[in-house]
């Protein structure tokens, strides 16, 4: 299957700082990428859909000014958590779509102190 | 929006036995149903998927069945092995359009 990478794999930051997470499709081009969030022992929840060259679309209840998404190329989408707080601590996972299938990255563990 | 229910939440089977995980969905427009395996601390891995124009699909020890009328689909794992132990998620979407709506997951435990 297609390979998706994420960087960093984990990050610890102080409350109030911003954190950027990168998602790359390594062996295919993805016009659409998705960002999910997963709290411990819970399922994945879709946060937003990232389309190359256009604005992201956010799911209900997700603050677009807090979770900034940029999809500047066919292989890279970034998620920036602005002014992070402890309640933003979670496992953030991206996926990239190839035809109908979605391939997931390995995830980024964010801990906000 | 779409709602996906998944059962059971935990499933323990003896090594070599079969495991079945069941999901139901609510949106009749959904036509793409993937299954993912997630190991601790890792991203989900696509193991099999099925589209609404197909009733059953098999890949070695893994099979998925779909009943469009009843809006439910199931994952079947035969001859289970210790490495099958993980959390399995079902999901549903409109192919090529939406992000995935996931079930709550099933923790599959293979007893040696």
PDB file of N, CA, C and O in Angstrom, chain A residues 41-108:
ATOM      1  N   UNK A  41      -7.642   5.355  24.092  1.00  0.00           N
ATOM      2  CA  UNK A  41      -8.647   4.294  24.097  1.00  0.00           C
ATOM      3  C   UNK A  41      -9.955   4.722  23.434  1.00  0.00           C
ATOM      4  O   UNK A  41     -11.022   4.192  23.768  1.00  0.00           O
ATOM      5  N   UNK A  42      -9.867   5.668  22.526  1.00  0.00           N
ATOM      6  CA  UNK A  42     -11.054   6.092  21.798  1.00  0.00           C
ATOM      7  C   UNK A  42     -10.827   5.928  20.300  1.00  0.00           C
ATOM      8  O   UNK A  42      -9.744   5.562  19.854  1.00  0.00           O
ATOM      9  N   UNK A  43     -11.867   6.209  19.560  1.00  0.00           N
ATOM     10  CA  UNK A  43     -11.794   6.066  18.109  1.00  0.00           C
ATOM     11  C   UNK A  43     -11.186   7.322  17.483  1.00  0.00           C
ATOM     12  O   UNK A  43     -10.898   8.307  18.157  1.00  0.00           O
ATOM     13  N   UNK A  44     -10.997   7.264  16.180  1.00  0.00           N
ATOM     14  CA  UNK A  44     -10.494   8.416  15.446  1.00  0.00           C
ATOM     15  C   UNK A  44     -11.662   9.333  15.083  1.00  0.00           C
ATOM     16  O   UNK A  44     -12.712   8.875  14.616  1.00  0.00           O
ATOM     17  N   UNK A  45     -11.446  10.627  15.286  1.00  0.00           N
ATOM     18  CA  UNK A  45     -12.467  11.603  14.935  1.00  0.00           C
ATOM     19  C   UNK A  45     -11.916  12.533  13.859  1.00  0.00           C
ATOM     20  O   UNK A  45     -10.847  13.124  14.039  1.00  0.00           O
ATOM     21  N   UNK A  46     -12.660  12.649  12.775  1.00  0.00           N
ATOM     22  CA  UNK A  46     -12.235  13.525  11.688  1.00  0.00           C
ATOM     23  C   UNK A  46     -12.282  14.979  12.141  1.00  0.00           C
ATOM     24  O   UNK A  46     -13.289  15.435  12.671  1.00  0.00           O
ATOM     25  N   UNK A  47     -11.163  15.682  11.933  1.00  0.00           N
ATOM     26  CA  UNK A  47     -11.103  17.100  12.276  1.00  0.00           C
ATOM     27  C   UNK A  47     -11.356  17.963  11.046  1.00  0.00           C
ATOM     28  O   UNK A  47     -12.116  18.926  11.094  1.00  0.00           O
ATOM     29  N   UNK A  48     -10.675  17.635   9.954  1.00  0.00           N
ATOM     30  CA  UNK A  48     -10.755  18.501   8.776  1.00  0.00           C
ATOM     31  C   UNK A  48     -10.289  17.774   7.536  1.00  0.00           C
ATOM     32  O   UNK A  48      -9.545  16.790   7.621  1.00  0.00           O
ATOM     33  N   UNK A  49     -10.745  18.289   6.410  1.00  0.00           N
ATOM     34  CA  UNK A  49     -10.336  17.786   5.107  1.00  0.00           C
ATOM     35  C   UNK A  49      -9.467  18.848   4.448  1.00  0.00           C
ATOM     36  O   UNK A  49      -9.868  20.020   4.371  1.00  0.00           O
ATOM     37  N   UNK A  50      -8.308  18.419   3.999  1.00  0.00           N
ATOM     38  CA  UNK A  50      -7.331  19.331   3.421  1.00  0.00           C
ATOM     39  C   UNK A  50      -7.225  19.082   1.921  1.00  0.00           C
ATOM     40  O   UNK A  50      -6.914  17.985   1.497  1.00  0.00           O
ATOM     41  N   UNK A  51      -7.529  20.095   1.139  1.00  0.00           N
ATOM     42  CA  UNK A  51      -7.463  19.975  -0.313  1.00  0.00           C
ATOM     43  C   UNK A  51      -6.335  20.843  -0.858  1.00  0.00           C
ATOM     44  O   UNK A  51      -6.221  22.023  -0.500  1.00  0.00           O
ATOM     45  N   UNK A  52      -5.527  20.280  -1.711  1.00  0.00           N
ATOM     46  CA  UNK A  52      -4.392  20.991  -2.270  1.00  0.00           C
ATOM     47  C   UNK A  52      -4.846  22.234  -3.007  1.00  0.00           C
ATOM     48  O   UNK A  52      -5.754  22.171  -3.853  1.00  0.00           O
ATOM     49  N   UNK A  53      -4.274  23.344  -2.632  1.00  0.00           N
ATOM     50  CA  UNK A  53      -4.549  24.595  -3.322  1.00  0.00           C
ATOM     51  C   UNK A  53      -5.817  25.305  -2.904  1.00  0.00           C
ATOM     52  O   UNK A  53      -6.166  26.337  -3.493  1.00  0.00           O
ATOM     53  N   UNK A  54      -6.522  24.778  -1.913  1.00  0.00           N
ATOM     54  CA  UNK A  54      -7.731  25.462  -1.461  1.00  0.00           C
ATOM     55  C   UNK A  54      -7.835  25.394   0.053  1.00  0.00           C
ATOM     56  O   UNK A  54      -7.057  24.704   0.706  1.00  0.00           O
ATOM     57  N   UNK A  55      -8.818  26.093   0.578  1.00  0.00           N
ATOM     58  CA  UNK A  55      -8.977  26.125   2.030  1.00  0.00           C
ATOM     59  C   UNK A  55      -9.480  24.779   2.543  1.00  0.00           C
ATOM     60  O   UNK A  55     -10.252  24.095   1.885  1.00  0.00           O
ATOM     61  N   UNK A  56      -9.053  24.465   3.752  1.00  0.00           N
ATOM     62  CA  UNK A  56      -9.520  23.228   4.373  1.00  0.00           C
ATOM     63  C   UNK A  56     -10.967  23.380   4.813  1.00  0.00           C
ATOM     64  O   UNK A  56     -11.439  24.490   5.082  1.00  0.00           O
ATOM     65  N   UNK A  57     -11.653  22.267   4.906  1.00  0.00           N
ATOM     66  CA  UNK A  57     -13.007  22.260   5.449  1.00  0.00           C
ATOM     67  C   UNK A  57     -12.972  21.551   6.792  1.00  0.00           C
ATOM     68  O   UNK A  57     -12.384  20.469   6.915  1.00  0.00           O
ATOM     69  N   UNK A  58     -13.576  22.157   7.780  1.00  0.00           N
ATOM     70  CA  UNK A  58     -13.499  21.668   9.151  1.00  0.00           C
ATOM     71  C   UNK A  58     -14.812  21.014   9.570  1.00  0.00           C
ATOM     72  O   UNK A  58     -15.894  21.449   9.183  1.00  0.00           O
ATOM     73  N   UNK A  59     -14.688  19.986  10.402  1.00  0.00           N
ATOM     74  CA  UNK A  59     -15.871  19.343  10.965  1.00  0.00           C
ATOM     75  C   UNK A  59     -16.479  20.241  12.038  1.00  0.00           C
ATOM     76  O   UNK A  59     -15.814  21.101  12.626  1.00  0.00           O
ATOM     77  N   UNK A  60     -17.750  20.015  12.277  1.00  0.00           N
ATOM     78  CA  UNK A  60     -18.454  20.813  13.277  1.00  0.00           C
ATOM     79  C   UNK A  60     -17.764  20.679  14.624  1.00  0.00           C
ATOM     80  O   UNK A  60     -17.420  19.566  15.057  1.00  0.00           O
ATOM     81  N   UNK A  61     -17.558  21.803  15.266  1.00  0.00           N
ATOM     82  CA  UNK A  61     -16.953  21.804  16.587  1.00  0.00           C
ATOM     83  C   UNK A  61     -15.437  21.940  16.584  1.00  0.00           C
ATOM     84  O   UNK A  61     -14.833  22.070  17.651  1.00  0.00           O
ATOM     85  N   UNK A  62     -14.817  21.909  15.423  1.00  0.00           N
ATOM     86  CA  UNK A  62     -13.365  22.076  15.332  1.00  0.00           C
ATOM     87  C   UNK A  62     -13.060  23.523  14.968  1.00  0.00           C
ATOM     88  O   UNK A  62     -13.542  24.030  13.951  1.00  0.00           O
ATOM     89  N   UNK A  63     -12.255  24.184  15.811  1.00  0.00           N
ATOM     90  CA  UNK A  63     -11.967  25.601  15.599  1.00  0.00           C
ATOM     91  C   UNK A  63     -10.922  25.796  14.508  1.00  0.00           C
ATOM     92  O   UNK A  63      -9.755  25.423  14.677  1.00  0.00           O
ATOM     93  N   UNK A  64     -11.322  26.411  13.416  1.00  0.00           N
ATOM     94  CA  UNK A  64     -10.402  26.580  12.297  1.00  0.00           C
ATOM     95  C   UNK A  64      -9.269  27.548  12.615  1.00  0.00           C
ATOM     96  O   UNK A  64      -8.178  27.462  12.028  1.00  0.00           O
ATOM     97  N   UNK A  65      -9.495  28.484  13.543  1.00  0.00           N
ATOM     98  CA  UNK A  65      -8.438  29.432  13.887  1.00  0.00           C
ATOM     99  C   UNK A  65      -7.427  28.822  14.848  1.00  0.00           C
ATOM    100  O   UNK A  65      -6.334  29.350  15.020  1.00  0.00           O
ATOM    101  N   UNK A  66      -7.805  27.722  15.470  1.00  0.00           N
ATOM    102  CA  UNK A  66      -6.904  27.058  16.396  1.00  0.00           C
ATOM    103  C   UNK A  66      -6.099  25.966  15.682  1.00  0.00           C
ATOM    104  O   UNK A  66      -4.936  25.751  15.979  1.00  0.00           O
ATOM    105  N   UNK A  67      -6.726  25.301  14.755  1.00  0.00           N
ATOM    106  CA  UNK A  67      -6.074  24.216  14.007  1.00  0.00           C
ATOM    107  C   UNK A  67      -5.931  24.670  12.548  1.00  0.00           C
ATOM    108  O   UNK A  67      -6.827  24.487  11.729  1.00  0.00           O
ATOM    109  N   UNK A  68      -4.766  25.252  12.273  1.00  0.00           N
ATOM    110  CA  UNK A  68      -4.517  25.792  10.938  1.00  0.00           C
ATOM    111  C   UNK A  68      -3.981  24.703  10.026  1.00  0.00           C
ATOM    112  O   UNK A  68      -3.019  24.020  10.352  1.00  0.00           O
ATOM    113  N   UNK A  69      -4.594  24.572   8.863  1.00  0.00           N
ATOM    114  CA  UNK A  69      -4.188  23.541   7.916  1.00  0.00           C
ATOM    115  C   UNK A  69      -3.750  24.195   6.618  1.00  0.00           C
ATOM    116  O   UNK A  69      -4.427  25.064   6.080  1.00  0.00           O
ATOM    117  N   UNK A  70      -2.597  23.729   6.125  1.00  0.00           N
ATOM    118  CA  UNK A  70      -2.062  24.199   4.854  1.00  0.00           C
ATOM    119  C   UNK A  70      -1.710  23.001   3.999  1.00  0.00           C
ATOM    120  O   UNK A  70      -1.018  22.097   4.446  1.00  0.00           O
ATOM    121  N   UNK A  71      -2.221  22.993   2.765  1.00  0.00           N
ATOM    122  CA  UNK A  71      -1.949  21.876   1.848  1.00  0.00           C
ATOM    123  C   UNK A  71      -1.331  22.483   0.596  1.00  0.00           C
ATOM    124  O   UNK A  71      -1.992  22.658  -0.428  1.00  0.00           O
ATOM    125  N   UNK A  72      -0.050  22.809   0.718  1.00  0.00           N
ATOM    126  CA  UNK A  72       0.607  23.616  -0.308  1.00  0.00           C
ATOM    127  C   UNK A  72       1.066  22.830  -1.519  1.00  0.00           C
ATOM    128  O   UNK A  72       1.327  23.406  -2.575  1.00  0.00           O
ATOM    129  N   UNK A  73       1.177  21.511  -1.388  1.00  0.00           N
ATOM    130  CA  UNK A  73       1.611  20.719  -2.529  1.00  0.00           C
ATOM    131  C   UNK A  73       0.858  19.401  -2.537  1.00  0.00           C
ATOM    132  O   UNK A  73       0.122  19.092  -1.604  1.00  0.00           O
ATOM    133  N   UNK A  74       1.037  18.629  -3.596  1.00  0.00           N
ATOM    134  CA  UNK A  74       0.313  17.361  -3.721  1.00  0.00           C
ATOM    135  C   UNK A  74       0.853  16.277  -2.809  1.00  0.00           C
ATOM    136  O   UNK A  74       0.302  15.171  -2.773  1.00  0.00           O
ATOM    137  N   UNK A  75       1.922  16.565  -2.072  1.00  0.00           N
ATOM    138  CA  UNK A  75       2.480  15.544  -1.186  1.00  0.00           C
ATOM    139  C   UNK A  75       2.636  16.024   0.250  1.00  0.00           C
ATOM    140  O   UNK A  75       3.146  15.281   1.088  1.00  0.00           O
ATOM    141  N   UNK A  76       2.210  17.230   0.561  1.00  0.00           N
ATOM    142  CA  UNK A  76       2.441  17.762   1.898  1.00  0.00           C
ATOM    143  C   UNK A  76       1.239  18.547   2.415  1.00  0.00           C
ATOM    144  O   UNK A  76       0.738  19.459   1.765  1.00  0.00           O
ATOM    145  N   UNK A  77       0.808  18.181   3.611  1.00  0.00           N
ATOM    146  CA  UNK A  77      -0.185  18.958   4.341  1.00  0.00           C
ATOM    147  C   UNK A  77       0.364  19.193   5.738  1.00  0.00           C
ATOM    148  O   UNK A  77       1.022  18.316   6.298  1.00  0.00           O
ATOM    149  N   UNK A  78       0.109  20.374   6.288  1.00  0.00           N
ATOM    150  CA  UNK A  78       0.571  20.660   7.642  1.00  0.00           C
ATOM    151  C   UNK A  78      -0.601  21.078   8.512  1.00  0.00           C
ATOM    152  O   UNK A  78      -1.552  21.724   8.048  1.00  0.00           O
ATOM    153  N   UNK A  79      -0.501  20.673   9.778  1.00  0.00           N
ATOM    154  CA  UNK A  79      -1.477  21.060  10.794  1.00  0.00           C
ATOM    155  C   UNK A  79      -0.729  21.832  11.870  1.00  0.00           C
ATOM    156  O   UNK A  79       0.243  21.314  12.428  1.00  0.00           O
ATOM    157  N   UNK A  80      -1.146  23.046  12.129  1.00  0.00           N
ATOM    158  CA  UNK A  80      -0.544  23.843  13.201  1.00  0.00           C
ATOM    159  C   UNK A  80      -1.558  24.023  14.306  1.00  0.00           C
ATOM    160  O   UNK A  80      -2.652  24.553  14.065  1.00  0.00           O
ATOM    161  N   UNK A  81      -1.191  23.552  15.492  1.00  0.00           N
ATOM    162  CA  UNK A  81      -2.025  23.756  16.670  1.00  0.00           C
ATOM    163  C   UNK A  81      -1.550  25.048  17.309  1.00  0.00           C
ATOM    164  O   UNK A  81      -0.419  25.122  17.819  1.00  0.00           O
ATOM    165  N   UNK A  82      -2.368  26.078  17.262  1.00  0.00           N
ATOM    166  CA  UNK A  82      -1.956  27.392  17.767  1.00  0.00           C
ATOM    167  C   UNK A  82      -2.359  27.544  19.234  1.00  0.00           C
ATOM    168  O   UNK A  82      -3.402  27.018  19.663  1.00  0.00           O
ATOM    169  N   UNK A  83      -1.504  28.223  19.986  1.00  0.00           N
ATOM    170  CA  UNK A  83      -1.761  28.459  21.404  1.00  0.00           C
ATOM    171  C   UNK A  83      -2.286  27.185  22.073  1.00  0.00           C
ATOM    172  O   UNK A  83      -3.403  27.144  22.606  1.00  0.00           O
ATOM    173  N   UNK A  84      -1.466  26.167  22.031  1.00  0.00           N
ATOM    174  CA  UNK A  84      -1.885  24.855  22.538  1.00  0.00           C
ATOM    175  C   UNK A  84      -2.110  24.896  24.046  1.00  0.00           C
ATOM    176  O   UNK A  84      -1.404  25.593  24.785  1.00  0.00           O
ATOM    177  N   UNK A  85      -3.101  24.115  24.483  1.00  0.00           N
ATOM    178  CA  UNK A  85      -3.408  23.984  25.903  1.00  0.00           C
ATOM    179  C   UNK A  85      -3.445  22.496  26.257  1.00  0.00           C
ATOM    180  O   UNK A  85      -3.550  21.644  25.360  1.00  0.00           O
ATOM    181  N   UNK A  86      -3.381  22.173  27.539  1.00  0.00           N
ATOM    182  CA  UNK A  86      -3.357  20.754  27.929  1.00  0.00           C
ATOM    183  C   UNK A  86      -4.492  19.918  27.318  1.00  0.00           C
ATOM    184  O   UNK A  86      -4.281  18.748  26.996  1.00  0.00           O
ATOM    185  N   UNK A  87      -5.649  20.511  27.126  1.00  0.00           N
ATOM    186  CA  UNK A  87      -6.768  19.743  26.561  1.00  0.00           C
ATOM    187  C   UNK A  87      -6.568  19.399  25.089  1.00  0.00           C
ATOM    188  O   UNK A  87      -7.337  18.591  24.526  1.00  0.00           O
ATOM    189  N   UNK A  88      -5.558  20.009  24.462  1.00  0.00           N
ATOM    190  CA  UNK A  88      -5.224  19.674  23.067  1.00  0.00           C
ATOM    191  C   UNK A  88      -4.300  18.459  22.986  1.00  0.00           C
ATOM    192  O   UNK A  88      -4.011  17.983  21.874  1.00  0.00           O
ATOM    193  N   UNK A  89      -3.831  18.002  24.127  1.00  0.00           N
ATOM    194  CA  UNK A  89      -2.979  16.816  24.138  1.00  0.00           C
ATOM    195  C   UNK A  89      -3.750  15.639  23.556  1.00  0.00           C
ATOM    196  O   UNK A  89      -4.857  15.324  23.998  1.00  0.00           O
ATOM    197  N   UNK A  90      -3.177  15.003  22.570  1.00  0.00           N
ATOM    198  CA  UNK A  90      -3.882  13.928  21.865  1.00  0.00           C
ATOM    199  C   UNK A  90      -2.928  13.287  20.870  1.00  0.00           C
ATOM    200  O   UNK A  90      -1.763  13.676  20.740  1.00  0.00           O
ATOM    201  N   UNK A  91      -3.435  12.297  20.171  1.00  0.00           N
ATOM    202  CA  UNK A  91      -2.715  11.624  19.081  1.00  0.00           C
ATOM    203  C   UNK A  91      -3.320  12.149  17.781  1.00  0.00           C
ATOM    204  O   UNK A  91      -4.516  11.964  17.532  1.00  0.00           O
ATOM    205  N   UNK A  92      -2.518  12.852  16.991  1.00  0.00           N
ATOM    206  CA  UNK A  92      -3.004  13.436  15.746  1.00  0.00           C
ATOM    207  C   UNK A  92      -2.512  12.573  14.581  1.00  0.00           C
ATOM    208  O   UNK A  92      -1.313  12.291  14.455  1.00  0.00           O
ATOM    209  N   UNK A  93      -3.440  12.169  13.749  1.00  0.00           N
ATOM    210  CA  UNK A  93      -3.117  11.258  12.653  1.00  0.00           C
ATOM    211  C   UNK A  93      -3.639  11.838  11.343  1.00  0.00           C
ATOM    212  O   UNK A  93      -4.792  12.290  11.279  1.00  0.00           O
ATOM    213  N   UNK A  94      -2.794  11.823  10.339  1.00  0.00           N
ATOM    214  CA  UNK A  94      -3.245  12.273   9.025  1.00  0.00           C
ATOM    215  C   UNK A  94      -3.455  11.073   8.119  1.00  0.00           C
ATOM    216  O   UNK A  94      -2.945   9.973   8.380  1.00  0.00           O
ATOM    217  N   UNK A  95      -4.225  11.281   7.087  1.00  0.00           N
ATOM    218  CA  UNK A  95      -4.355  10.264   6.048  1.00  0.00           C
ATOM    219  C   UNK A  95      -4.331  10.949   4.693  1.00  0.00           C
ATOM    220  O   UNK A  95      -4.655  12.136   4.574  1.00  0.00           O
ATOM    221  N   UNK A  96      -3.923  10.198   3.702  1.00  0.00           N
ATOM    222  CA  UNK A  96      -3.907  10.700   2.329  1.00  0.00           C
ATOM    223  C   UNK A  96      -4.736   9.762   1.476  1.00  0.00           C
ATOM    224  O   UNK A  96      -4.658   8.545   1.625  1.00  0.00           O
ATOM    225  N   UNK A  97      -5.503  10.354   0.591  1.00  0.00           N
ATOM    226  CA  UNK A  97      -6.387   9.533  -0.230  1.00  0.00           C
ATOM    227  C   UNK A  97      -5.758   9.249  -1.580  1.00  0.00           C
ATOM    228  O   UNK A  97      -5.273  10.158  -2.264  1.00  0.00           O
ATOM    229  N   UNK A  98      -5.770   7.970  -1.940  1.00  0.00           N
ATOM    230  CA  UNK A  98      -5.374   7.547  -3.286  1.00  0.00           C
ATOM    231  C   UNK A  98      -6.569   6.792  -3.862  1.00  0.00           C
ATOM    232  O   UNK A  98      -6.911   5.724  -3.362  1.00  0.00           O
ATOM    233  N   UNK A  99      -7.157   7.359  -4.883  1.00  0.00           N
ATOM    234  CA  UNK A  99      -8.443   6.870  -5.408  1.00  0.00           C
ATOM    235  C   UNK A  99      -9.442   6.861  -4.254  1.00  0.00           C
ATOM    236  O   UNK A  99      -9.712   7.902  -3.674  1.00  0.00           O
ATOM    237  N   UNK A 100     -10.014   5.696  -3.918  1.00  0.00           N
ATOM    238  CA  UNK A 100     -11.006   5.681  -2.833  1.00  0.00           C
ATOM    239  C   UNK A 100     -10.392   5.347  -1.480  1.00  0.00           C
ATOM    240  O   UNK A 100     -11.007   5.550  -0.439  1.00  0.00           O
ATOM    241  N   UNK A 101      -9.181   4.839  -1.484  1.00  0.00           N
ATOM    242  CA  UNK A 101      -8.583   4.357  -0.248  1.00  0.00           C
ATOM    243  C   UNK A 101      -7.875   5.473   0.504  1.00  0.00           C
ATOM    244  O   UNK A 101      -7.307   6.381  -0.098  1.00  0.00           O
ATOM    245  N   UNK A 102      -7.897   5.383   1.838  1.00  0.00           N
ATOM    246  CA  UNK A 102      -7.159   6.319   2.677  1.00  0.00           C
ATOM    247  C   UNK A 102      -6.049   5.557   3.381  1.00  0.00           C
ATOM    248  O   UNK A 102      -6.286   4.520   4.003  1.00  0.00           O
ATOM    249  N   UNK A 103      -4.865   6.104   3.292  1.00  0.00           N
ATOM    250  CA  UNK A 103      -3.699   5.521   3.954  1.00  0.00           C
ATOM    251  C   UNK A 103      -3.248   6.475   5.049  1.00  0.00           C
ATOM    252  O   UNK A 103      -3.109   7.677   4.823  1.00  0.00           O
ATOM    253  N   UNK A 104      -3.020   5.909   6.220  1.00  0.00           N
ATOM    254  CA  UNK A 104      -2.745   6.729   7.382  1.00  0.00           C
ATOM    255  C   UNK A 104      -1.252   6.835   7.677  1.00  0.00           C
ATOM    256  O   UNK A 104      -0.480   5.904   7.423  1.00  0.00           O
ATOM    257  N   UNK A 105      -0.895   7.983   8.247  1.00  0.00           N
ATOM    258  CA  UNK A 105       0.449   8.147   8.759  1.00  0.00           C
ATOM    259  C   UNK A 105       0.582   7.464  10.110  1.00  0.00           C
ATOM    260  O   UNK A 105      -0.403   6.956  10.660  1.00  0.00           O
ATOM    261  N   UNK A 106       1.787   7.473  10.678  1.00  0.00           N
ATOM    262  CA  UNK A 106       2.024   6.790  11.953  1.00  0.00           C
ATOM    263  C   UNK A 106       1.542   7.577  13.163  1.00  0.00           C
ATOM    264  O   UNK A 106       1.554   7.052  14.276  1.00  0.00           O
ATOM    265  N   UNK A 107       1.102   8.818  12.961  1.00  0.00           N
ATOM    266  CA  UNK A 107       0.577   9.607  14.065  1.00  0.00           C
ATOM    267  C   UNK A 107       1.629  10.460  14.751  1.00  0.00           C
ATOM    268  O   UNK A 107       2.835  10.186  14.687  1.00  0.00           O
ATOM    269  N   UNK A 108       1.146  11.508  15.411  1.00  0.00           N
ATOM    270  CA  UNK A 108       1.991  12.412  16.215  1.00  0.00           C
ATOM    271  C   UNK A 108       1.371  12.546  17.589  1.00  0.00           C
ATOM    272  O   UNK A 108       0.210  12.948  17.709  1.00  0.00           O
TER     273      UNK A 108
END
